[in-house]
Amino acid sequence: MTTETVKATQTATEKTVRISGSEAIIKCMLAEGVEILYGYPGGAIMPVYDELYKYRDQIHHVLTRHEQGAAHAAQGYARISGKVGVAMATSGPGATNLITGIADAQIDSTPLVCITGQVASHLLGSDAFQETDIVGISTPVTKWNVQITKAADIPEVMAKAFYIARSGRPGPVLVDITKDAQFEEFDFKYEKCKSVRSYKSVCKTNPESVKKAADLINSAKKPMIVWGQGIILGKAEAELKAVIEKAGIPSAWTILGASALPTSHPLNIGMVGMHGNYAPNMLTNECDVLIAIGMRFDDRVTGNLATYAKQAKVVHFEIDPAEIDKNVKTDVAVLGDAKASLTALLPLLNETTHTEWHNKFKELYAVEYEKVIKDDLHPTKEGLTMGEVINQINEQSKGDAAIVSDVGQHQMIACRYAKFNKTKSNITSGGLGTMGFALPAAIGAKMAAPDRDVVAIIGDGGYQMNIQELGTIFQQKVPVKIVVLNNEFLGMVRQWQQLFFDKRYASTEMTNPDFVAIAKGYYIDAKRVSKREELADAVAEMMACEGAYFLEVCVEKEDNVFPMIPTGASVSDIRLS
Amino acid sequence: MENINTYTISIYTENNIGLLNRISAIFQRRHINIESLNTSISEIEGVSRFTIVVNLEEDRIKKIVGQIEKQVEVIKAYYHTDEETIYQESCMFKLKSDLLFEEREIQNIIKDSNARIVTVNKEFFVLEKSGRRNEIEQLYRDFSAYGIMQFVRSGRIAVTKDEMKISQMLAAFN
């Protein structure tokens, strides 16, 4: 590099421009590659919205109908794109309405930057109009949060916010900006954040721990892998596949790990957990080495920890040191990024097949098929099942659609039966179990991946928790497919009431409105089906529709989701009926 | 069930607003009572130090320290047993000045306890004492019989007997 070039570069990076805090926020977003943000304006964020008007050809703002919808839409965007989702709201109720989405993003490790307006700094703590301590409120549910009271702090804080949100184990960050800081002018200069002194985003994979893990895996007679979303977040799908195939290890997934490996892969043995598949749950308590990759041993996965995989040596590949030994004691912990760790592991593994062990999974799958799956997917009784609807979507989408599911029975059915060919195809609220997630999340998902079919599978309960986002779909012309599986119940709670509360159906039956009329009221094509012979054509019509489409399927009222591990029971106590 | 022990947690952090809230929330969420909490500057410029005392099983303290270290603005967190640290608390007593001049026993208590007189005026005098919790509690009991006008005790402060590698770690940053 010549002296002149060095000087020119230095001049370029030091160049400043005098702008307002509001404009700085937008310039920061542009520098971070933000193309879409979801939000709702209000008094304390108006200066930013005013600047946004100027930049509307560079950043597309999506006006959701509720701030919760904005947060979930940003989550859907982030989950399918792998980028940071951005949501914006005003102070007070605007900010608190984001909280559910932020909490959801925190537990599901979704990279999110939420920007909230705040009352002017001289009013802080005075109970001013629409003032809440959003930094205090959001502290337990954010990876990091901060309040800005001086415009000059905006570039550094915003750079840090995006860096923290997307790096290491991703998560939500909240940036609260007082109104005076939005108006204040300062000399703007932006530099992307590359590190934060107190924050170590990823541990470098330790070769010794990888060697120990490989030795244990190579010595195993009955190894089993359970992978989680860490594979998808770490872009380690190919590495996972290579490891599984070389070592011939039957491999199961947590709900958020779904789609990292194609459903059709012969070593894919299904989902673990409360409504997971029979074989991987049963055999968790028989395997001799349990290899957990990018998963956190959630209680919905482990059931009773006192009996969970007690016979097995446990190897845990994990990016977050705080997850090691948190729930399950490990024999070997490999800290680091999943891609790097699995790349290091692969050459150390012996090529094996474990055919006999794998056959045990097949045998148990056959039992599950006979007792559960067959009737779910190919029912002979009169009422429509949720499973056959998912099966129909599988057939028509050929497994290429992204499925966004809400929370409840339909979610478990969707995750159990949806076929996935591509990664990042299963978007659901895993850890928080947020009803109302799917409709707005599907908006974000479709906007992030316009070339993909995005099908939202929602129950009649969750649909009505954010039904107002039909307005966003209509206004933004988002061609998302919405399938409501209507059983006129809060189905999962009803199932628990049936099984554990003597069928006392307290407040779970729903008298629903005319969903089709509502969708049509938002100018969305809509249809209702309640007969089996109508289903295939209706799904075909939905998938062929160029715009948004609403399909209501009236399913059996009191159908249950099996297999099921009752709360607190051992994974091997899984029930088939 | 594992034995419950007293542990001193040392946390080195950035000096940022809101971090106390974030750290205390980790204990609150798990229903762990904080026995004492002290924040101060540390030996490293610009780095704060939290000293937190809790009574807990070792398995749980490890997990808590993991969760504390996970916070973005926490540089490093450690936990130590009492045997691994040199620790002190500090307290102040405000007593009536008459006692100092009229009760010989008070003078003996002050002398024997190595308490230090901070100030004296006609109305009251103030004593300061640093030491172990039991020494301070003994002094409190001794003075109680004579009437204590005001009493205040600090959180524990502690240094480890072994070197903590934090200085070395931070030298790399600076």
Short mmCIF file of N, CA, C and O in Angstrom, two decimals, chain A residues 266-378:
data_model
loop_
_atom_site.label_atom_id
_atom_site.label_comp_id
_atom_site.label_asym_id
_atom_site.label_seq_id
_atom_site.Cartn_x
_atom_site.Cartn_y
_atom_site.Cartn_z
N PRO A 266 -31.67 -41.32 5.56
CA PRO A 266 -31.88 -42.61 6.24
C PRO A 266 -31.44 -42.62 7.70
O PRO A 266 -31.92 -43.46 8.48
N LEU A 267 -30.54 -41.75 8.09
CA LEU A 267 -30.11 -41.75 9.49
C LEU A 267 -30.88 -40.74 10.34
O LEU A 267 -30.59 -40.56 11.52
N ASN A 268 -31.85 -40.07 9.72
CA ASN A 268 -32.71 -39.15 10.46
C ASN A 268 -33.80 -39.98 11.15
O ASN A 268 -34.67 -40.54 10.50
N ILE A 269 -33.73 -40.04 12.47
CA ILE A 269 -34.65 -40.92 13.20
C ILE A 269 -35.79 -40.14 13.86
O ILE A 269 -36.55 -40.70 14.64
N GLY A 270 -35.90 -38.87 13.58
CA GLY A 270 -37.06 -38.12 14.04
C GLY A 270 -36.80 -37.19 15.21
O GLY A 270 -35.66 -36.88 15.53
N MET A 271 -37.91 -36.76 15.79
CA MET A 271 -37.86 -35.71 16.82
C MET A 271 -37.81 -36.32 18.21
O MET A 271 -38.49 -37.31 18.47
N VAL A 272 -37.04 -35.71 19.09
CA VAL A 272 -37.08 -36.10 20.50
C VAL A 272 -38.02 -35.17 21.27
O VAL A 272 -38.39 -34.11 20.77
N GLY A 273 -38.37 -35.58 22.47
CA GLY A 273 -39.13 -34.69 23.33
C GLY A 273 -40.54 -35.13 23.58
O GLY A 273 -40.97 -36.21 23.14
N MET A 274 -41.27 -34.25 24.24
CA MET A 274 -42.60 -34.57 24.76
C MET A 274 -43.54 -35.19 23.73
O MET A 274 -44.26 -36.13 24.03
N HIS A 275 -43.55 -34.64 22.52
CA HIS A 275 -44.39 -35.22 21.45
C HIS A 275 -43.52 -35.71 20.30
O HIS A 275 -43.95 -35.73 19.15
N GLY A 276 -42.30 -36.06 20.63
CA GLY A 276 -41.38 -36.54 19.61
C GLY A 276 -41.67 -37.98 19.22
O GLY A 276 -42.68 -38.57 19.61
N ASN A 277 -40.74 -38.53 18.46
CA ASN A 277 -40.96 -39.90 17.97
C ASN A 277 -40.64 -40.93 19.07
O ASN A 277 -39.85 -40.68 19.97
N TYR A 278 -41.29 -42.06 18.91
CA TYR A 278 -41.20 -43.12 19.92
C TYR A 278 -39.77 -43.65 20.04
O TYR A 278 -39.22 -43.73 21.15
N ALA A 279 -39.17 -43.96 18.90
CA ALA A 279 -37.87 -44.63 18.93
C ALA A 279 -36.77 -43.78 19.58
O ALA A 279 -36.11 -44.23 20.50
N PRO A 280 -36.54 -42.56 19.12
CA PRO A 280 -35.44 -41.79 19.73
C PRO A 280 -35.67 -41.49 21.22
O PRO A 280 -34.71 -41.44 21.98
N ASN A 281 -36.93 -41.34 21.61
CA ASN A 281 -37.19 -41.13 23.04
C ASN A 281 -36.89 -42.40 23.83
O ASN A 281 -36.19 -42.36 24.84
N MET A 282 -37.42 -43.52 23.37
CA MET A 282 -37.19 -44.78 24.08
C MET A 282 -35.69 -45.10 24.17
O MET A 282 -35.19 -45.49 25.21
N LEU A 283 -35.02 -44.95 23.05
CA LEU A 283 -33.63 -45.42 22.99
C LEU A 283 -32.62 -44.41 23.55
O LEU A 283 -31.46 -44.73 23.70
N THR A 284 -33.11 -43.21 23.89
CA THR A 284 -32.24 -42.28 24.63
C THR A 284 -31.78 -42.96 25.92
O THR A 284 -30.64 -42.77 26.36
N ASN A 285 -32.66 -43.75 26.49
CA ASN A 285 -32.30 -44.43 27.73
C ASN A 285 -31.67 -45.80 27.49
O ASN A 285 -31.60 -46.62 28.40
N GLU A 286 -31.22 -46.04 26.24
CA GLU A 286 -30.47 -47.28 25.96
C GLU A 286 -29.13 -47.01 25.28
O GLU A 286 -28.26 -47.86 25.27
N CYS A 287 -28.98 -45.85 24.69
CA CYS A 287 -27.74 -45.57 23.96
C CYS A 287 -26.55 -45.57 24.94
O CYS A 287 -26.73 -45.32 26.13
N ASP A 288 -25.37 -45.87 24.43
CA ASP A 288 -24.20 -45.83 25.33
C ASP A 288 -23.45 -44.51 25.24
O ASP A 288 -22.77 -44.13 26.20
N VAL A 289 -23.54 -43.83 24.11
CA VAL A 289 -22.96 -42.48 24.01
C VAL A 289 -24.02 -41.57 23.39
O VAL A 289 -24.52 -41.83 22.29
N LEU A 290 -24.35 -40.51 24.11
CA LEU A 290 -25.32 -39.53 23.61
C LEU A 290 -24.54 -38.28 23.19
O LEU A 290 -23.83 -37.68 24.01
N ILE A 291 -24.67 -37.95 21.92
CA ILE A 291 -23.91 -36.80 21.39
C ILE A 291 -24.90 -35.67 21.14
O ILE A 291 -25.72 -35.74 20.22
N ALA A 292 -24.81 -34.65 21.98
CA ALA A 292 -25.72 -33.50 21.85
C ALA A 292 -24.97 -32.40 21.10
O ALA A 292 -23.86 -32.05 21.46
N ILE A 293 -25.60 -31.90 20.04
CA ILE A 293 -24.92 -30.87 19.24
C ILE A 293 -25.82 -29.65 19.10
O ILE A 293 -26.91 -29.73 18.52
N GLY A 294 -25.38 -28.53 19.63
CA GLY A 294 -26.13 -27.29 19.48
C GLY A 294 -27.53 -27.38 20.05
O GLY A 294 -28.47 -26.84 19.46
N MET A 295 -27.68 -28.03 21.16
CA MET A 295 -28.98 -28.12 21.84
C MET A 295 -28.73 -27.95 23.33
O MET A 295 -27.62 -28.10 23.80
N ARG A 296 -29.81 -27.64 24.08
CA ARG A 296 -29.58 -27.21 25.46
C ARG A 296 -30.30 -28.07 26.50
O ARG A 296 -30.51 -27.63 27.62
N PHE A 297 -30.69 -29.28 26.14
CA PHE A 297 -31.34 -30.20 27.07
C PHE A 297 -32.52 -29.54 27.77
O PHE A 297 -32.62 -29.53 29.00
N ASP A 298 -33.39 -28.96 26.98
CA ASP A 298 -34.61 -28.36 27.49
C ASP A 298 -35.45 -29.42 28.21
O ASP A 298 -35.40 -30.60 27.85
N ASP A 299 -36.24 -29.01 29.18
CA ASP A 299 -37.02 -30.00 29.94
C ASP A 299 -38.06 -30.71 29.07
O ASP A 299 -38.46 -31.83 29.36
N ARG A 300 -38.50 -30.06 27.99
CA ARG A 300 -39.43 -30.72 27.07
C ARG A 300 -38.73 -31.82 26.28
O ARG A 300 -39.37 -32.70 25.71
N VAL A 301 -37.40 -31.76 26.23
CA VAL A 301 -36.63 -32.80 25.55
C VAL A 301 -36.27 -33.92 26.52
O VAL A 301 -36.35 -35.10 26.19
N THR A 302 -35.87 -33.55 27.72
CA THR A 302 -35.30 -34.56 28.64
C THR A 302 -36.34 -35.27 29.48
O THR A 302 -36.09 -36.36 29.99
N GLY A 303 -37.50 -34.67 29.68
CA GLY A 303 -38.40 -35.23 30.69
C GLY A 303 -37.68 -35.22 32.03
O GLY A 303 -36.91 -34.30 32.33
N ASN A 304 -37.88 -36.27 32.80
CA ASN A 304 -37.27 -36.35 34.13
C ASN A 304 -35.75 -36.48 34.04
O ASN A 304 -35.24 -37.50 33.55
N LEU A 305 -35.05 -35.48 34.52
CA LEU A 305 -33.58 -35.49 34.42
C LEU A 305 -32.96 -36.63 35.24
O LEU A 305 -31.88 -37.12 34.91
N ALA A 306 -33.65 -37.04 36.27
CA ALA A 306 -33.10 -38.09 37.14
C ALA A 306 -32.98 -39.43 36.42
O ALA A 306 -32.19 -40.29 36.82
N THR A 307 -33.76 -39.58 35.34
CA THR A 307 -33.70 -40.85 34.61
C THR A 307 -33.21 -40.67 33.17
O THR A 307 -33.15 -41.63 32.41
N TYR A 308 -32.86 -39.46 32.80
CA TYR A 308 -32.54 -39.17 31.40
C TYR A 308 -31.12 -39.67 31.04
O TYR A 308 -30.13 -39.18 31.58
N ALA A 309 -31.07 -40.62 30.13
CA ALA A 309 -29.79 -41.11 29.56
C ALA A 309 -28.74 -41.40 30.63
O ALA A 309 -27.56 -41.16 30.42
N LYS A 310 -29.18 -41.95 31.74
CA LYS A 310 -28.24 -42.17 32.84
C LYS A 310 -27.17 -43.18 32.50
O LYS A 310 -26.07 -43.17 33.06
N GLN A 311 -27.51 -44.11 31.59
CA GLN A 311 -26.54 -45.16 31.23
C GLN A 311 -25.50 -44.66 30.22
O GLN A 311 -24.51 -45.33 29.98
N ALA A 312 -25.72 -43.49 29.67
CA ALA A 312 -24.89 -43.05 28.54
C ALA A 312 -23.77 -42.11 28.97
O ALA A 312 -23.91 -41.36 29.94
N LYS A 313 -22.69 -42.17 28.25
CA LYS A 313 -21.68 -41.10 28.34
C LYS A 313 -22.22 -39.96 27.48
O LYS A 313 -22.77 -40.21 26.39
N VAL A 314 -22.06 -38.76 27.94
CA VAL A 314 -22.63 -37.62 27.21
C VAL A 314 -21.53 -36.73 26.64
O VAL A 314 -20.62 -36.31 27.38
N VAL A 315 -21.62 -36.49 25.35
CA VAL A 315 -20.71 -35.54 24.69
C VAL A 315 -21.56 -34.34 24.29
O VAL A 315 -22.60 -34.51 23.65
N HIS A 316 -21.12 -33.15 24.66
CA HIS A 316 -21.94 -31.96 24.36
C HIS A 316 -21.12 -30.96 23.52
O HIS A 316 -20.14 -30.40 24.01
N PHE A 317 -21.53 -30.78 22.29
CA PHE A 317 -20.96 -29.74 21.43
C PHE A 317 -21.82 -28.50 21.60
O PHE A 317 -23.01 -28.53 21.31
N GLU A 318 -21.22 -27.39 22.05
CA GLU A 318 -22.04 -26.25 22.44
C GLU A 318 -21.25 -24.94 22.33
O GLU A 318 -20.07 -24.88 22.66
N ILE A 319 -21.94 -23.90 21.90
CA ILE A 319 -21.28 -22.60 21.75
C ILE A 319 -21.32 -21.80 23.05
O ILE A 319 -20.48 -20.94 23.29
N ASP A 320 -22.30 -22.08 23.90
CA ASP A 320 -22.52 -21.29 25.11
C ASP A 320 -21.99 -22.03 26.34
O ASP A 320 -22.59 -23.03 26.75
N PRO A 321 -20.89 -21.57 26.94
CA PRO A 321 -20.32 -22.30 28.08
C PRO A 321 -21.30 -22.49 29.23
O PRO A 321 -21.21 -23.47 29.97
N ALA A 322 -22.25 -21.57 29.38
CA ALA A 322 -23.20 -21.67 30.49
C ALA A 322 -24.16 -22.85 30.32
O ALA A 322 -24.84 -23.23 31.27
N GLU A 323 -24.23 -23.42 29.13
CA GLU A 323 -25.11 -24.57 28.91
C GLU A 323 -24.48 -25.89 29.33
O GLU A 323 -25.17 -26.88 29.52
N ILE A 324 -23.15 -25.89 29.45
CA ILE A 324 -22.47 -27.14 29.80
C ILE A 324 -22.80 -27.50 31.25
O ILE A 324 -22.62 -26.69 32.16
N ASP A 325 -23.27 -28.71 31.44
CA ASP A 325 -23.65 -29.23 32.77
C ASP A 325 -24.82 -28.46 33.40
O ASP A 325 -25.07 -28.60 34.59
N LYS A 326 -25.50 -27.62 32.65
CA LYS A 326 -26.62 -26.88 33.24
C LYS A 326 -27.75 -27.84 33.63
O LYS A 326 -28.26 -27.76 34.74
N ASN A 327 -28.10 -28.70 32.71
CA ASN A 327 -29.18 -29.65 32.99
C ASN A 327 -28.68 -31.09 33.03
O ASN A 327 -29.11 -31.87 33.86
N VAL A 328 -27.81 -31.43 32.09
CA VAL A 328 -27.29 -32.81 32.01
C VAL A 328 -25.78 -32.77 32.15
O VAL A 328 -25.10 -31.99 31.49
N LYS A 329 -25.28 -33.60 33.04
CA LYS A 329 -23.84 -33.64 33.28
C LYS A 329 -23.16 -34.29 32.08
O LYS A 329 -23.55 -35.36 31.62
N THR A 330 -22.13 -33.63 31.59
CA THR A 330 -21.45 -34.16 30.40
C THR A 330 -20.15 -34.86 30.77
O THR A 330 -19.52 -34.52 31.77
N ASP A 331 -19.78 -35.80 29.93
CA ASP A 331 -18.48 -36.45 30.11
C ASP A 331 -17.42 -35.73 29.29
O ASP A 331 -16.29 -35.60 29.72
N VAL A 332 -17.81 -35.27 28.11
CA VAL A 332 -16.89 -34.46 27.29
C VAL A 332 -17.66 -33.26 26.76
O VAL A 332 -18.72 -33.42 26.15
N ALA A 333 -17.13 -32.09 27.02
CA ALA A 333 -17.75 -30.87 26.49
C ALA A 333 -16.84 -30.29 25.41
O ALA A 333 -15.64 -30.11 25.65
N VAL A 334 -17.39 -30.05 24.26
CA VAL A 334 -16.62 -29.41 23.19
C VAL A 334 -17.23 -28.02 22.98
O VAL A 334 -18.30 -27.88 22.38
N LEU A 335 -16.53 -27.03 23.49
CA LEU A 335 -17.04 -25.66 23.35
C LEU A 335 -16.63 -25.07 22.02
O LEU A 335 -15.50 -25.30 21.56
N GLY A 336 -17.52 -24.33 21.42
CA GLY A 336 -17.15 -23.66 20.18
C GLY A 336 -18.27 -23.67 19.17
O GLY A 336 -19.37 -24.17 19.43
N ASP A 337 -17.98 -23.12 18.04
CA ASP A 337 -18.92 -23.04 16.93
C ASP A 337 -19.12 -24.44 16.34
O ASP A 337 -18.16 -25.19 16.14
N ALA A 338 -20.37 -24.81 16.07
CA ALA A 338 -20.68 -26.17 15.62
C ALA A 338 -19.94 -26.52 14.33
O ALA A 338 -19.44 -27.64 14.18
N LYS A 339 -19.86 -25.57 13.42
CA LYS A 339 -19.21 -25.85 12.14
C LYS A 339 -17.73 -26.20 12.35
O LYS A 339 -17.23 -27.18 11.82
N ALA A 340 -17.07 -25.38 13.16
CA ALA A 340 -15.64 -25.61 13.41
C ALA A 340 -15.43 -26.90 14.17
O ALA A 340 -14.52 -27.69 13.85
N SER A 341 -16.27 -27.15 15.16
CA SER A 341 -16.09 -28.35 16.00
C SER A 341 -16.34 -29.62 15.19
O SER A 341 -15.58 -30.59 15.30
N LEU A 342 -17.39 -29.62 14.39
CA LEU A 342 -17.71 -30.83 13.61
C LEU A 342 -16.67 -31.05 12.50
O LEU A 342 -16.34 -32.18 12.16
N THR A 343 -16.14 -29.95 11.97
CA THR A 343 -15.08 -30.07 10.96
C THR A 343 -13.85 -30.72 11.58
O THR A 343 -13.20 -31.58 10.96
N ALA A 344 -13.55 -30.35 12.81
CA ALA A 344 -12.39 -30.94 13.49
C ALA A 344 -12.67 -32.40 13.86
O ALA A 344 -11.75 -33.22 13.88
N LEU A 345 -13.92 -32.71 14.15
CA LEU A 345 -14.28 -34.07 14.58
C LEU A 345 -14.22 -35.07 13.43
O LEU A 345 -13.75 -36.20 13.60
N LEU A 346 -14.67 -34.65 12.27
CA LEU A 346 -14.88 -35.58 11.15
C LEU A 346 -13.68 -36.48 10.85
O LEU A 346 -13.83 -37.71 10.78
N PRO A 347 -12.48 -35.93 10.66
CA PRO A 347 -11.36 -36.82 10.30
C PRO A 347 -10.97 -37.80 11.40
O PRO A 347 -10.29 -38.79 11.12
N LEU A 348 -11.41 -37.54 12.63
CA LEU A 348 -11.03 -38.42 13.74
C LEU A 348 -12.00 -39.58 13.93
O LEU A 348 -11.78 -40.46 14.75
N LEU A 349 -13.09 -39.57 13.17
CA LEU A 349 -14.11 -40.60 13.37
C LEU A 349 -13.84 -41.83 12.51
O LEU A 349 -13.37 -41.73 11.37
N ASN A 350 -14.15 -42.98 13.09
CA ASN A 350 -14.06 -44.24 12.32
C ASN A 350 -15.30 -44.37 11.43
O ASN A 350 -16.39 -43.96 11.82
N GLU A 351 -15.09 -44.97 10.28
CA GLU A 351 -16.25 -45.23 9.41
C GLU A 351 -16.95 -46.49 9.91
O GLU A 351 -16.35 -47.56 9.97
N THR A 352 -18.18 -46.34 10.31
CA THR A 352 -18.94 -47.48 10.82
C THR A 352 -20.39 -47.37 10.33
O THR A 352 -20.77 -46.37 9.73
N THR A 353 -21.17 -48.43 10.64
CA THR A 353 -22.58 -48.37 10.21
C THR A 353 -23.57 -48.53 11.36
O THR A 353 -24.67 -47.99 11.31
N HIS A 354 -23.19 -49.26 12.42
CA HIS A 354 -24.10 -49.49 13.56
C HIS A 354 -25.47 -50.01 13.08
O HIS A 354 -26.51 -49.57 13.56
N THR A 355 -25.40 -50.93 12.12
CA THR A 355 -26.64 -51.39 11.48
C THR A 355 -27.64 -51.99 12.47
O THR A 355 -28.84 -51.67 12.46
N GLU A 356 -27.11 -52.86 13.35
CA GLU A 356 -28.00 -53.55 14.29
C GLU A 356 -28.70 -52.54 15.21
O GLU A 356 -29.90 -52.63 15.48
N TRP A 357 -27.91 -51.60 15.68
CA TRP A 357 -28.44 -50.54 16.57
C TRP A 357 -29.46 -49.70 15.82
O TRP A 357 -30.54 -49.40 16.33
N HIS A 358 -29.16 -49.35 14.59
CA HIS A 358 -30.08 -48.54 13.80
C HIS A 358 -31.39 -49.29 13.55
O HIS A 358 -32.48 -48.69 13.52
N ASN A 359 -31.28 -50.60 13.39
CA ASN A 359 -32.49 -51.40 13.15
C ASN A 359 -33.47 -51.31 14.32
O ASN A 359 -34.68 -51.44 14.14
N LYS A 360 -32.94 -51.12 15.51
CA LYS A 360 -33.82 -50.98 16.68
C LYS A 360 -34.73 -49.76 16.52
O LYS A 360 -35.90 -49.78 16.93
N PHE A 361 -34.18 -48.70 15.97
CA PHE A 361 -34.99 -47.49 15.73
C PHE A 361 -36.07 -47.79 14.70
O PHE A 361 -37.21 -47.34 14.84
N LYS A 362 -35.69 -48.56 13.68
CA LYS A 362 -36.66 -48.89 12.63
C LYS A 362 -37.79 -49.74 13.20
O LYS A 362 -38.96 -49.56 12.84
N GLU A 363 -37.41 -50.67 14.07
CA GLU A 363 -38.44 -51.53 14.67
C GLU A 363 -39.44 -50.71 15.49
O GLU A 363 -40.65 -50.91 15.41
N LEU A 364 -38.91 -49.79 16.28
CA LEU A 364 -39.79 -48.96 17.11
C LEU A 364 -40.59 -47.98 16.26
O LEU A 364 -41.72 -47.62 16.60
N TYR A 365 -40.00 -47.54 15.15
CA TYR A 365 -40.76 -46.67 14.24
C TYR A 365 -41.98 -47.42 13.70
O TYR A 365 -43.08 -46.86 13.60
N ALA A 366 -41.75 -48.71 13.39
CA ALA A 366 -42.86 -49.52 12.87
C ALA A 366 -44.00 -49.61 13.89
O ALA A 366 -45.18 -49.55 13.54
N VAL A 367 -43.63 -49.71 15.15
CA VAL A 367 -44.64 -49.75 16.22
C VAL A 367 -45.39 -48.42 16.25
O VAL A 367 -46.63 -48.38 16.31
N GLU A 368 -44.63 -47.32 16.20
CA GLU A 368 -45.26 -45.98 16.23
C GLU A 368 -46.13 -45.78 15.00
O GLU A 368 -47.22 -45.21 15.10
N TYR A 369 -45.67 -46.27 13.87
CA TYR A 369 -46.45 -46.11 12.64
C TYR A 369 -47.81 -46.79 12.78
O TYR A 369 -48.85 -46.20 12.45
N GLU A 370 -47.78 -48.02 13.25
CA GLU A 370 -49.02 -48.79 13.39
C GLU A 370 -49.99 -48.15 14.38
O GLU A 370 -51.19 -48.06 14.14
N LYS A 371 -49.43 -47.70 15.51
CA LYS A 371 -50.30 -47.24 16.60
C LYS A 371 -50.67 -45.77 16.51
O LYS A 371 -51.67 -45.35 17.09
N VAL A 372 -49.87 -44.97 15.81
CA VAL A 372 -50.13 -43.52 15.80
C VAL A 372 -50.14 -42.94 14.39
O VAL A 372 -51.13 -42.34 13.95
N ILE A 373 -49.03 -43.12 13.70
CA ILE A 373 -48.80 -42.35 12.47
C ILE A 373 -49.83 -42.70 11.38
O ILE A 373 -50.36 -41.81 10.71
N LYS A 374 -50.09 -44.00 11.25
CA LYS A 374 -51.01 -44.43 10.19
C LYS A 374 -52.37 -43.73 10.31
O LYS A 374 -52.90 -43.20 9.33
N ASP A 375 -52.89 -43.73 11.51
CA ASP A 375 -54.21 -43.10 11.72
C ASP A 375 -54.15 -41.57 11.62
O ASP A 375 -55.15 -40.94 11.30
N ASP A 376 -52.99 -41.00 11.95
CA ASP A 376 -52.86 -39.54 11.83
C ASP A 376 -52.80 -39.11 10.37
O ASP A 376 -53.43 -38.12 9.97
N LEU A 377 -52.04 -39.85 9.58
CA LEU A 377 -51.80 -39.43 8.19
C LEU A 377 -52.81 -40.01 7.20
O LEU A 377 -53.10 -39.38 6.18
N HIS A 378 -53.29 -41.21 7.49
CA HIS A 378 -54.23 -41.86 6.56
C HIS A 378 -55.44 -42.35 7.34
O HIS A 378 -55.68 -43.56 7.44
#
